[in-house]
N, CA, C and O of each residue as an XYZ file, in Angstrom:
176
protein
N       0.811     -1.200      0.000
C       0.000      0.000      0.000
C       0.852      1.262      0.000
O       0.316      2.359     -0.158
N       2.162      1.136      0.173
C       2.998      2.334      0.210
C       3.137      2.964     -1.169
O       3.514      4.132     -1.271
N       2.844      2.224     -2.227
C       2.932      2.748     -3.588
C       1.583      3.200     -4.142
O       1.488      3.528     -5.324
N       0.552      3.224     -3.323
C      -0.792      3.569     -3.799
C      -0.838      4.993     -4.348
O      -1.511      5.241     -5.348
N      -0.146      5.918     -3.723
C      -0.131      7.297     -4.208
C       0.462      7.407     -5.598
O      -0.046      8.135     -6.451
N       1.550      6.670     -5.815
C       2.179      6.667     -7.134
C       1.254      6.046     -8.181
O       1.136      6.553     -9.297
N       0.608      4.961     -7.815
C      -0.286      4.266     -8.753
C      -1.480      5.149     -9.102
O      -1.799      5.325    -10.278
N      -2.141      5.703     -8.090
C      -3.294      6.563     -8.353
C      -2.888      7.840     -9.078
O      -3.635      8.336     -9.922
N      -1.720      8.376     -8.760
C      -1.216      9.546     -9.469
C      -0.945      9.254    -10.928
O      -1.217     10.081    -11.798
N      -0.408      8.076    -11.193
C      -0.154      7.679    -12.581
C      -1.452      7.524    -13.359
O      -1.547      7.946    -14.512
N      -2.453      6.915    -12.724
C      -3.756      6.793    -13.370
C      -4.366      8.167    -13.639
O      -4.926      8.399    -14.711
N      -4.261      9.068    -12.680
C      -4.812     10.416    -12.845
C      -4.091     11.163    -13.966
O      -4.734     11.836    -14.771
N      -2.773     11.051    -14.025
C      -2.005     11.714    -15.079
C      -2.358     11.141    -16.452
O      -2.495     11.885    -17.424
N      -2.503      9.834    -16.527
C      -2.860      9.199    -17.795
C      -4.248      9.616    -18.244
O      -4.437      9.996    -19.399
N      -5.214      9.549    -17.351
C      -6.583      9.940    -17.692
C      -6.642     11.418    -18.065
O      -7.329     11.795    -19.014
N      -5.929     12.245    -17.323
C      -5.909     13.676    -17.627
C      -5.319     13.960    -18.990
O      -5.854     14.782    -19.733
N      -4.236     13.302    -19.331
C      -3.617     13.531    -20.638
C      -4.505     13.031    -21.772
O      -4.534     13.643    -22.840
N      -5.220     11.946    -21.565
C      -6.147     11.456    -22.591
C      -7.298     12.438    -22.785
O      -7.706     12.699    -23.916
N      -7.817     12.977    -21.700
C      -8.915     13.946    -21.795
C      -8.459     15.231    -22.480
O      -9.195     15.789    -23.294
N      -7.266     15.704    -22.163
C      -6.747     16.909    -22.815
C      -6.531     16.646    -24.300
O      -6.860     17.494    -25.129
N      -5.987     15.494    -24.644
C      -5.777     15.151    -26.049
C      -7.103     15.092    -26.806
O      -7.199     15.597    -27.924
N      -8.124     14.480    -26.208
C      -9.431     14.389    -26.852
C     -10.040     15.773    -27.033
O     -10.612     16.069    -28.082
N      -9.921     16.625    -26.012
C     -10.484     17.975    -26.090
C      -9.808     18.782    -27.199
O     -10.483     19.458    -27.975
N      -8.471     18.712    -27.276
C      -7.742     19.442    -28.310
C      -8.095     18.906    -29.693
O      -8.270     19.681    -30.633
N      -8.198     17.599    -29.820
C      -8.532     16.994    -31.113
C      -9.920     17.407    -31.575
O     -10.103     17.753    -32.742
N     -10.897     17.376    -30.683
C     -12.255     17.775    -31.050
C     -12.338     19.257    -31.376
O     -13.069     19.651    -32.285
N     -11.603     20.075    -30.651
C     -11.596     21.512    -30.932
C     -10.991     21.793    -32.301
O     -11.511     22.616    -33.054
N      -9.894     21.110    -32.625
C      -9.273     21.292    -33.940
C     -10.169     20.768    -35.056
O     -10.216     21.351    -36.139
N     -10.882     19.671    -34.799
C     -11.782     19.109    -35.811
C     -12.936     20.068    -36.085
O     -13.354     20.238    -37.230
N     -13.442     20.687    -35.038
C     -14.539     21.644    -35.229
C     -14.067     22.838    -36.042
O     -14.787     23.319    -36.917
N     -12.862     23.321    -35.760
C     -12.313     24.442    -36.515
C     -12.069     24.049    -37.972
O     -12.355     24.825    -38.884
N     -11.543     22.851    -38.189
C     -11.265     22.395    -39.548
C     -12.548     22.170    -40.341
O     -12.599     22.475    -41.533
N     -13.575     21.645    -39.698
C     -14.810     21.362    -40.419
C     -15.534     22.633    -40.841
O     -16.307     22.616    -41.798
N     -15.292     23.733    -40.138
C     -15.941     24.983    -40.542
C     -15.311     25.551    -41.804
O     -15.915     26.402    -42.458
N     -14.116     25.105    -42.162
C     -13.433     25.584    -43.355
C     -13.766     24.759    -44.596
O     -13.343     25.108    -45.698
N     -14.516     23.673    -44.432
C     -14.867     22.799    -45.549
C     -16.263     23.180    -46.041
O     -17.171     23.404    -45.241
N     -16.424     23.250    -47.348
C     -17.736     23.587    -47.891
C     -18.721     22.432    -47.660
O     -18.320     21.278    -47.508
N     -20.008     22.768    -47.638
C     -21.031     21.763    -47.350
C     -21.064     20.644    -48.397
O     -21.394     19.506    -48.065
N     -20.733     20.947    -49.638
C     -20.761     19.905    -50.675
C     -19.651     18.883    -50.487
O     -19.749     17.762    -50.988
N     -18.599     19.257    -49.771
C     -17.490     18.332    -49.550
C     -17.614     17.564    -48.240
O     -16.755     16.737    -47.932
N     -18.641     17.811    -47.479
C     -18.839     17.120    -46.205
C     -19.617     15.838    -46.467
O     -20.839     15.790    -46.324
N     -18.879     14.796    -46.856
C     -19.536     13.528    -47.191
C     -19.998     12.764    -45.950
O     -20.760     11.805    -46.070
N     -19.555     13.167    -44.779
C     -19.934     12.478    -43.551
C     -21.279     12.920    -43.021
O     -21.763     12.358    -42.039
N     -21.901     13.919    -43.644
C     -23.215     14.376    -43.181
C     -24.328     13.636    -43.855
O     -25.499     13.898    -43.580
């Protein structure tokens, strides 16, 4: 149990970095999609 702080800290750092990466990726995707014309948006 003496390593619990390190383990939980590692999990928190990993989860935090994944959430930040997802947020940045979605923000960039939203910005990029606004620059594409509607006729080229085949995913809609």
